[in-house]
Amino acid sequence: MVALLSILRDREEVQLRELAQLLGASAATIRRDVAALADQGLLVRTHGGARSAGVGAELPVNLRDGRHRAAKAAIARAVVSELPVGKHAISLTGGTTTAEVLRALHHRHDLTIVTNSVGIALEAAHQGQQRVLIAGGILRPSSLELVGSLAEATFKQINVGTAIIGCDGLSVDGGLTTHDGVEAATNHTMLQRASRIVAAVDGSKIGKVTLARMADVTDIDLVVTDESADAEEIERIRARGVQVKIIQTPED
């Protein structure tokens, strides 16, 4: 399905017959995938084909997991190296990059982990983390994050040393952005309770702006990204006094 959406991002509209040829799949498989993606609002079905839903369409978390995986893993290791030794409280937003951060913390069992992400909480349980606080709220199926006033009320009661945040876009003009306003407000509250904010962002998100702002770029203490990030935007971010760490992505 990711490959199908990638074709539509490049071509805007494609006939089903051509999609089947490009993807090496049967017409029945393509029709089924197009119908499923249309139900999620990720594309628009047309007569005999499919059309892109536009740049604002949010990819569900289960379809994002394999994208830029090597870069995200390298970014995660760099983020973990920035955390202090010893007991420390961190908060994690949902997302595939922050999930990689948690995986890179498998050797740390002296942390308190605070999150509103169901996926992050399950990963923490799987690796045996003992101190995990989950903020309750309304579940967003596309991101598997719990959002809204209940989650915000939880965050307002705590303080953390480091907030590690993923995003859908990061730029000087747009700040840290995501697709959903309620999710942005919840994550903003999380960030307000942190002594230090680290943005873990793969290069494809740098310079991109989506619907809802979570924080201004100057609220961020450190951005960790990879060498594919737009160099001009990186320099603009640095010019605002934000530390940026560029990671070389290992060869596959």
PDB file of C-alpha atoms in Angstrom, residues 21-243:
ATOM      1  CA  GLN A  21       1.301  -3.147 -14.086  1.00  0.00           C
ATOM      2  CA  LEU A  22       3.549  -0.815 -12.086  1.00  0.00           C
ATOM      3  CA  LEU A  23       3.184  -2.817  -8.879  1.00  0.00           C
ATOM      4  CA  GLY A  24       3.148  -6.270 -10.448  1.00  0.00           C
ATOM      5  CA  ALA A  25      -0.130  -7.100  -8.730  1.00  0.00           C
ATOM      6  CA  SER A  26      -3.464  -8.457  -9.892  1.00  0.00           C
ATOM      7  CA  ALA A  27      -6.342  -6.145 -10.738  1.00  0.00           C
ATOM      8  CA  ALA A  28      -8.328  -7.645  -7.843  1.00  0.00           C
ATOM      9  CA  THR A  29      -5.542  -6.858  -5.358  1.00  0.00           C
ATOM     10  CA  ILE A  30      -5.250  -3.279  -6.602  1.00  0.00           C
ATOM     11  CA  ARG A  31      -9.022  -2.751  -6.366  1.00  0.00           C
ATOM     12  CA  ARG A  32      -9.022  -4.069  -2.799  1.00  0.00           C
ATOM     13  CA  ASP A  33      -6.079  -1.885  -1.740  1.00  0.00           C
ATOM     14  CA  VAL A  34      -7.565   1.209  -3.392  1.00  0.00           C
ATOM     15  CA  ALA A  35     -10.875   0.615  -1.612  1.00  0.00           C
ATOM     16  CA  ALA A  36      -9.134   0.199   1.758  1.00  0.00           C
ATOM     17  CA  LEU A  37      -7.052   3.354   1.327  1.00  0.00           C
ATOM     18  CA  ALA A  38     -10.080   5.316   0.139  1.00  0.00           C
ATOM     19  CA  ASP A  39     -11.964   4.298   3.297  1.00  0.00           C
ATOM     20  CA  GLN A  40      -9.111   5.807   5.337  1.00  0.00           C
ATOM     21  CA  GLY A  41      -9.197   9.033   3.344  1.00  0.00           C
ATOM     22  CA  LEU A  42      -5.708   8.477   1.906  1.00  0.00           C
ATOM     23  CA  LEU A  43      -6.803   8.578  -1.721  1.00  0.00           C
ATOM     24  CA  VAL A  44      -9.868   9.298  -3.831  1.00  0.00           C
ATOM     25  CA  ARG A  45     -11.409   6.625  -6.024  1.00  0.00           C
ATOM     26  CA  THR A  46     -12.176   7.713  -9.576  1.00  0.00           C
ATOM     27  CA  HIS A  47     -13.853   5.962 -12.507  1.00  0.00           C
ATOM     28  CA  GLY A  48     -11.388   3.181 -13.276  1.00  0.00           C
ATOM     29  CA  GLY A  49      -8.588   4.660 -11.204  1.00  0.00           C
ATOM     30  CA  ALA A  50      -7.424   6.510  -8.109  1.00  0.00           C
ATOM     31  CA  ARG A  51      -6.381  10.065  -7.288  1.00  0.00           C
ATOM     32  CA  SER A  52      -4.134  11.446  -4.560  1.00  0.00           C
ATOM     33  CA  ALA A  53      -5.942  12.810  -1.503  1.00  0.00           C
ATOM     34  CA  GLY A  54      -3.453  15.679  -1.364  1.00  0.00           C
ATOM     35  CA  VAL A  55      -0.373  16.595   0.657  1.00  0.00           C
ATOM     36  CA  GLY A  56      -2.277  16.830   3.934  1.00  0.00           C
ATOM     37  CA  ALA A  57      -3.319  13.182   4.002  1.00  0.00           C
ATOM     38  CA  GLU A  58      -1.983  11.412   7.091  1.00  0.00           C
ATOM     39  CA  LEU A  59      -0.432   7.990   6.633  1.00  0.00           C
ATOM     40  CA  PRO A  60      -1.594   5.540   9.337  1.00  0.00           C
ATOM     41  CA  VAL A  61       1.115   4.424  11.724  1.00  0.00           C
ATOM     42  CA  ASN A  62       0.949   0.799  10.542  1.00  0.00           C
ATOM     43  CA  LEU A  63       1.886   1.950   7.024  1.00  0.00           C
ATOM     44  CA  ARG A  64       4.668   4.261   8.169  1.00  0.00           C
ATOM     45  CA  ASP A  65       6.775   1.704  10.005  1.00  0.00           C
ATOM     46  CA  GLY A  66       8.993   0.656   7.109  1.00  0.00           C
ATOM     47  CA  ARG A  67       9.705   4.129   5.734  1.00  0.00           C
ATOM     48  CA  HIS A  68      13.222   5.556   6.245  1.00  0.00           C
ATOM     49  CA  ARG A  69      13.870   2.772   8.761  1.00  0.00           C
ATOM     50  CA  ALA A  70      17.698   2.911   8.646  1.00  0.00           C
ATOM     51  CA  ALA A  71      17.715   6.682   9.136  1.00  0.00           C
ATOM     52  CA  LYS A  72      15.251   6.493  12.019  1.00  0.00           C
ATOM     53  CA  ALA A  73      17.280   3.793  13.778  1.00  0.00           C
ATOM     54  CA  ALA A  74      20.462   5.874  13.442  1.00  0.00           C
ATOM     55  CA  ILE A  75      18.650   8.980  14.719  1.00  0.00           C
ATOM     56  CA  ALA A  76      17.310   6.980  17.666  1.00  0.00           C
ATOM     57  CA  ARG A  77      20.782   5.812  18.711  1.00  0.00           C
ATOM     58  CA  ALA A  78      22.014   9.405  18.603  1.00  0.00           C
ATOM     59  CA  VAL A  79      19.069  10.604  20.719  1.00  0.00           C
ATOM     60  CA  VAL A  80      19.737   7.903  23.317  1.00  0.00           C
ATOM     61  CA  SER A  81      23.394   8.994  23.528  1.00  0.00           C
ATOM     62  CA  GLU A  82      22.171  12.453  24.584  1.00  0.00           C
ATOM     63  CA  LEU A  83      20.346  11.182  27.677  1.00  0.00           C
ATOM     64  CA  PRO A  84      22.100  11.490  31.041  1.00  0.00           C
ATOM     65  CA  VAL A  85      23.395   8.470  32.937  1.00  0.00           C
ATOM     66  CA  GLY A  86      21.304   7.370  35.913  1.00  0.00           C
ATOM     67  CA  LYS A  87      17.686   7.846  36.885  1.00  0.00           C
ATOM     68  CA  HIS A  88      15.872  10.136  34.505  1.00  0.00           C
ATOM     69  CA  ALA A  89      12.273  10.763  33.407  1.00  0.00           C
ATOM     70  CA  ILE A  90      11.537  11.013  29.689  1.00  0.00           C
ATOM     71  CA  SER A  91       8.350  11.570  27.742  1.00  0.00           C
ATOM     72  CA  LEU A  92       7.761  10.122  24.289  1.00  0.00           C
ATOM     73  CA  THR A  93       5.152  11.055  21.730  1.00  0.00           C
ATOM     74  CA  GLY A  94       3.856   8.432  19.352  1.00  0.00           C
ATOM     75  CA  GLY A  95       5.469   7.785  15.994  1.00  0.00           C
ATOM     76  CA  THR A  96       7.862   5.425  14.269  1.00  0.00           C
ATOM     77  CA  THR A  97      10.992   7.435  15.094  1.00  0.00           C
ATOM     78  CA  THR A  98      10.179   7.667  18.795  1.00  0.00           C
ATOM     79  CA  ALA A  99       9.430   3.921  18.735  1.00  0.00           C
ATOM     80  CA  GLU A 100      12.973   3.418  17.439  1.00  0.00           C
ATOM     81  CA  VAL A 101      14.240   5.575  20.318  1.00  0.00           C
ATOM     82  CA  LEU A 102      12.499   3.299  22.793  1.00  0.00           C
ATOM     83  CA  ARG A 103      13.977   0.207  21.115  1.00  0.00           C
ATOM     84  CA  ALA A 104      17.417   1.775  21.438  1.00  0.00           C
ATOM     85  CA  LEU A 105      16.767   2.145  25.193  1.00  0.00           C
ATOM     86  CA  HIS A 106      16.454  -1.608  25.748  1.00  0.00           C
ATOM     87  CA  HIS A 107      19.595  -1.540  27.926  1.00  0.00           C
ATOM     88  CA  ARG A 108      18.285   1.256  30.178  1.00  0.00           C
ATOM     89  CA  HIS A 109      16.103   0.174  33.085  1.00  0.00           C
ATOM     90  CA  ASP A 110      16.673   3.237  35.272  1.00  0.00           C
ATOM     91  CA  LEU A 111      14.235   5.441  33.366  1.00  0.00           C
ATOM     92  CA  THR A 112      10.692   6.593  33.993  1.00  0.00           C
ATOM     93  CA  ILE A 113       8.876   6.627  30.659  1.00  0.00           C
ATOM     94  CA  VAL A 114       5.831   8.847  30.162  1.00  0.00           C
ATOM     95  CA  THR A 115       3.756   8.554  26.996  1.00  0.00           C
ATOM     96  CA  ASN A 116       0.305   8.931  25.501  1.00  0.00           C
ATOM     97  CA  SER A 117       1.044   6.390  22.769  1.00  0.00           C
ATOM     98  CA  VAL A 118      -0.443   2.898  22.950  1.00  0.00           C
ATOM     99  CA  GLY A 119       2.282   1.616  20.629  1.00  0.00           C
ATOM    100  CA  ILE A 120       5.088   3.082  22.745  1.00  0.00           C
ATOM    101  CA  ALA A 121       3.541   1.679  25.937  1.00  0.00           C
ATOM    102  CA  LEU A 122       3.273  -1.818  24.435  1.00  0.00           C
ATOM    103  CA  GLU A 123       6.873  -1.661  23.202  1.00  0.00           C
ATOM    104  CA  ALA A 124       8.001  -0.560  26.672  1.00  0.00           C
ATOM    105  CA  ALA A 125       6.192  -3.521  28.250  1.00  0.00           C
ATOM    106  CA  HIS A 126       7.712  -5.892  25.680  1.00  0.00           C
ATOM    107  CA  GLN A 127      11.265  -4.822  26.548  1.00  0.00           C
ATOM    108  CA  GLY A 128      10.641  -5.049  30.284  1.00  0.00           C
ATOM    109  CA  GLN A 129      10.539  -1.385  31.289  1.00  0.00           C
ATOM    110  CA  GLN A 130       9.230  -1.200  34.860  1.00  0.00           C
ATOM    111  CA  ARG A 131       8.284   2.472  35.242  1.00  0.00           C
ATOM    112  CA  VAL A 132       5.849   3.483  32.509  1.00  0.00           C
ATOM    113  CA  LEU A 133       3.150   6.130  32.921  1.00  0.00           C
ATOM    114  CA  ILE A 134       0.427   6.192  30.253  1.00  0.00           C
ATOM    115  CA  ALA A 135      -1.706   9.311  29.851  1.00  0.00           C
ATOM    116  CA  GLY A 136      -5.320   8.376  29.140  1.00  0.00           C
ATOM    117  CA  GLY A 137      -7.597  10.031  26.628  1.00  0.00           C
ATOM    118  CA  ILE A 138      -9.403   9.551  23.330  1.00  0.00           C
ATOM    119  CA  LEU A 139      -7.702   7.133  20.925  1.00  0.00           C
ATOM    120  CA  ARG A 140      -6.683   8.407  17.486  1.00  0.00           C
ATOM    121  CA  PRO A 141      -6.696   5.240  15.326  1.00  0.00           C
ATOM    122  CA  SER A 142      -4.285   6.610  12.716  1.00  0.00           C
ATOM    123  CA  SER A 143      -1.530   7.428  15.224  1.00  0.00           C
ATOM    124  CA  LEU A 144      -2.508   5.167  18.167  1.00  0.00           C
ATOM    125  CA  GLU A 145      -2.125   8.134  20.506  1.00  0.00           C
ATOM    126  CA  LEU A 146      -4.414   9.044  23.391  1.00  0.00           C
ATOM    127  CA  VAL A 147      -5.339  12.716  23.144  1.00  0.00           C
ATOM    128  CA  GLY A 148      -7.586  15.377  24.606  1.00  0.00           C
ATOM    129  CA  SER A 149      -8.231  16.915  28.008  1.00  0.00           C
ATOM    130  CA  LEU A 150      -7.700  13.705  30.008  1.00  0.00           C
ATOM    131  CA  ALA A 151      -4.222  13.188  28.558  1.00  0.00           C
ATOM    132  CA  GLU A 152      -3.373  16.858  29.037  1.00  0.00           C
ATOM    133  CA  ALA A 153      -4.509  16.717  32.678  1.00  0.00           C
ATOM    134  CA  THR A 154      -2.062  13.848  33.279  1.00  0.00           C
ATOM    135  CA  PHE A 155       0.848  15.718  31.717  1.00  0.00           C
ATOM    136  CA  LYS A 156       0.111  18.813  33.805  1.00  0.00           C
ATOM    137  CA  GLN A 157       0.705  16.796  36.974  1.00  0.00           C
ATOM    138  CA  ILE A 158       4.250  15.675  36.166  1.00  0.00           C
ATOM    139  CA  ASN A 159       7.707  16.972  35.289  1.00  0.00           C
ATOM    140  CA  VAL A 160      10.182  15.190  33.020  1.00  0.00           C
ATOM    141  CA  GLY A 161      13.828  15.757  32.268  1.00  0.00           C
ATOM    142  CA  THR A 162      13.684  15.155  28.513  1.00  0.00           C
ATOM    143  CA  ALA A 163      10.779  15.163  26.068  1.00  0.00           C
ATOM    144  CA  ILE A 164      11.502  13.247  22.861  1.00  0.00           C
ATOM    145  CA  ILE A 165       9.097  14.222  20.142  1.00  0.00           C
ATOM    146  CA  GLY A 166       8.399  13.070  16.614  1.00  0.00           C
ATOM    147  CA  CYS A 167       6.517  15.149  14.091  1.00  0.00           C
ATOM    148  CA  ASP A 168       5.114  15.287  10.566  1.00  0.00           C
ATOM    149  CA  GLY A 169       6.921  18.528   9.761  1.00  0.00           C
ATOM    150  CA  LEU A 170       9.633  20.777  11.175  1.00  0.00           C
ATOM    151  CA  SER A 171      10.518  24.200   9.810  1.00  0.00           C
ATOM    152  CA  VAL A 172      11.408  27.678  10.999  1.00  0.00           C
ATOM    153  CA  ASP A 173       8.139  29.105   9.685  1.00  0.00           C
ATOM    154  CA  GLY A 174       5.828  26.283  10.771  1.00  0.00           C
ATOM    155  CA  GLY A 175       7.589  25.009  13.881  1.00  0.00           C
ATOM    156  CA  LEU A 176       6.924  21.432  14.978  1.00  0.00           C
ATOM    157  CA  THR A 177       3.733  20.323  13.232  1.00  0.00           C
ATOM    158  CA  THR A 178       1.434  17.343  12.989  1.00  0.00           C
ATOM    159  CA  HIS A 179      -1.780  16.533  11.128  1.00  0.00           C
ATOM    160  CA  ASP A 180      -4.331  16.775  13.954  1.00  0.00           C
ATOM    161  CA  GLY A 181      -5.134  19.802  16.118  1.00  0.00           C
ATOM    162  CA  VAL A 182      -6.174  17.843  19.210  1.00  0.00           C
ATOM    163  CA  GLU A 183      -3.034  15.701  19.040  1.00  0.00           C
ATOM    164  CA  ALA A 184      -0.952  18.862  18.661  1.00  0.00           C
ATOM    165  CA  ALA A 185      -2.515  20.417  21.763  1.00  0.00           C
ATOM    166  CA  THR A 186      -1.880  17.264  23.806  1.00  0.00           C
ATOM    167  CA  ASN A 187       1.726  17.040  22.691  1.00  0.00           C
ATOM    168  CA  HIS A 188       2.201  20.752  23.379  1.00  0.00           C
ATOM    169  CA  THR A 189       1.194  20.158  26.999  1.00  0.00           C
ATOM    170  CA  MET A 190       3.663  17.279  27.205  1.00  0.00           C
ATOM    171  CA  LEU A 191       6.456  19.540  25.959  1.00  0.00           C
ATOM    172  CA  GLN A 192       5.638  22.265  28.475  1.00  0.00           C
ATOM    173  CA  ARG A 193       6.448  19.866  31.326  1.00  0.00           C
ATOM    174  CA  ALA A 194       9.964  19.026  30.086  1.00  0.00           C
ATOM    175  CA  SER A 195      13.278  20.613  31.043  1.00  0.00           C
ATOM    176  CA  ARG A 196      14.715  19.725  27.627  1.00  0.00           C
ATOM    177  CA  ILE A 197      13.051  19.054  24.275  1.00  0.00           C
ATOM    178  CA  VAL A 198      14.668  16.795  21.682  1.00  0.00           C
ATOM    179  CA  ALA A 199      13.063  16.499  18.253  1.00  0.00           C
ATOM    180  CA  ALA A 200      13.819  13.171  16.538  1.00  0.00           C
ATOM    181  CA  VAL A 201      13.023  13.880  12.886  1.00  0.00           C
ATOM    182  CA  ASP A 202      14.051  12.030   9.736  1.00  0.00           C
ATOM    183  CA  GLY A 203      15.239  14.241   6.897  1.00  0.00           C
ATOM    184  CA  SER A 204      12.029  13.959   4.862  1.00  0.00           C
ATOM    185  CA  LYS A 205      10.194  16.027   7.504  1.00  0.00           C
ATOM    186  CA  ILE A 206      12.631  18.967   7.567  1.00  0.00           C
ATOM    187  CA  GLY A 207      11.164  22.010   5.810  1.00  0.00           C
ATOM    188  CA  LYS A 208       7.701  20.440   5.725  1.00  0.00           C
ATOM    189  CA  VAL A 209       4.652  22.098   7.323  1.00  0.00           C
ATOM    190  CA  THR A 210       1.444  20.262   8.234  1.00  0.00           C
ATOM    191  CA  LEU A 211      -1.825  21.442   9.742  1.00  0.00           C
ATOM    192  CA  ALA A 212      -1.290  21.849  13.484  1.00  0.00           C
ATOM    193  CA  ARG A 213       1.602  23.425  15.411  1.00  0.00           C
ATOM    194  CA  MET A 214       2.897  21.656  18.527  1.00  0.00           C
ATOM    195  CA  ALA A 215       5.706  24.101  19.317  1.00  0.00           C
ATOM    196  CA  ASP A 216       7.795  26.895  17.856  1.00  0.00           C
ATOM    197  CA  VAL A 217      11.188  25.909  16.512  1.00  0.00           C
ATOM    198  CA  THR A 218      12.844  28.034  19.219  1.00  0.00           C
ATOM    199  CA  ASP A 219      11.197  25.882  21.915  1.00  0.00           C
ATOM    200  CA  ILE A 220      13.380  22.968  20.814  1.00  0.00           C
ATOM    201  CA  ASP A 221      16.773  22.399  22.456  1.00  0.00           C
ATOM    202  CA  LEU A 222      18.096  19.776  20.043  1.00  0.00           C
ATOM    203  CA  VAL A 223      17.081  18.466  16.619  1.00  0.00           C
ATOM    204  CA  VAL A 224      18.489  15.082  15.601  1.00  0.00           C
ATOM    205  CA  THR A 225      18.048  14.293  11.910  1.00  0.00           C
ATOM    206  CA  ASP A 226      19.882  12.610   9.033  1.00  0.00           C
ATOM    207  CA  GLU A 227      21.954  13.853   6.110  1.00  0.00           C
ATOM    208  CA  SER A 228      18.991  13.812   3.698  1.00  0.00           C
ATOM    209  CA  ALA A 229      17.520  16.879   5.462  1.00  0.00           C
ATOM    210  CA  ASP A 230      17.290  20.117   3.471  1.00  0.00           C
ATOM    211  CA  ALA A 231      20.592  21.914   4.145  1.00  0.00           C
ATOM    212  CA  GLU A 232      19.184  25.432   3.800  1.00  0.00           C
ATOM    213  CA  GLU A 233      16.391  24.746   6.280  1.00  0.00           C
ATOM    214  CA  ILE A 234      18.869  23.210   8.703  1.00  0.00           C
ATOM    215  CA  GLU A 235      20.952  26.392   8.606  1.00  0.00           C
ATOM    216  CA  ARG A 236      17.820  28.477   9.200  1.00  0.00           C
ATOM    217  CA  ILE A 237      17.002  26.335  12.244  1.00  0.00           C
ATOM    218  CA  ARG A 238      20.543  26.715  13.592  1.00  0.00           C
ATOM    219  CA  ALA A 239      20.337  30.464  13.056  1.00  0.00           C
ATOM    220  CA  ARG A 240      17.444  30.482  15.562  1.00  0.00           C
ATOM    221  CA  GLY A 241      19.791  29.159  18.237  1.00  0.00           C
ATOM    222  CA  VAL A 242      18.676  25.509  18.028  1.00  0.00           C
ATOM    223  CA  GLN A 243      21.346  22.801  18.219  1.00  0.00           C
TER     224      GLN A 243
END
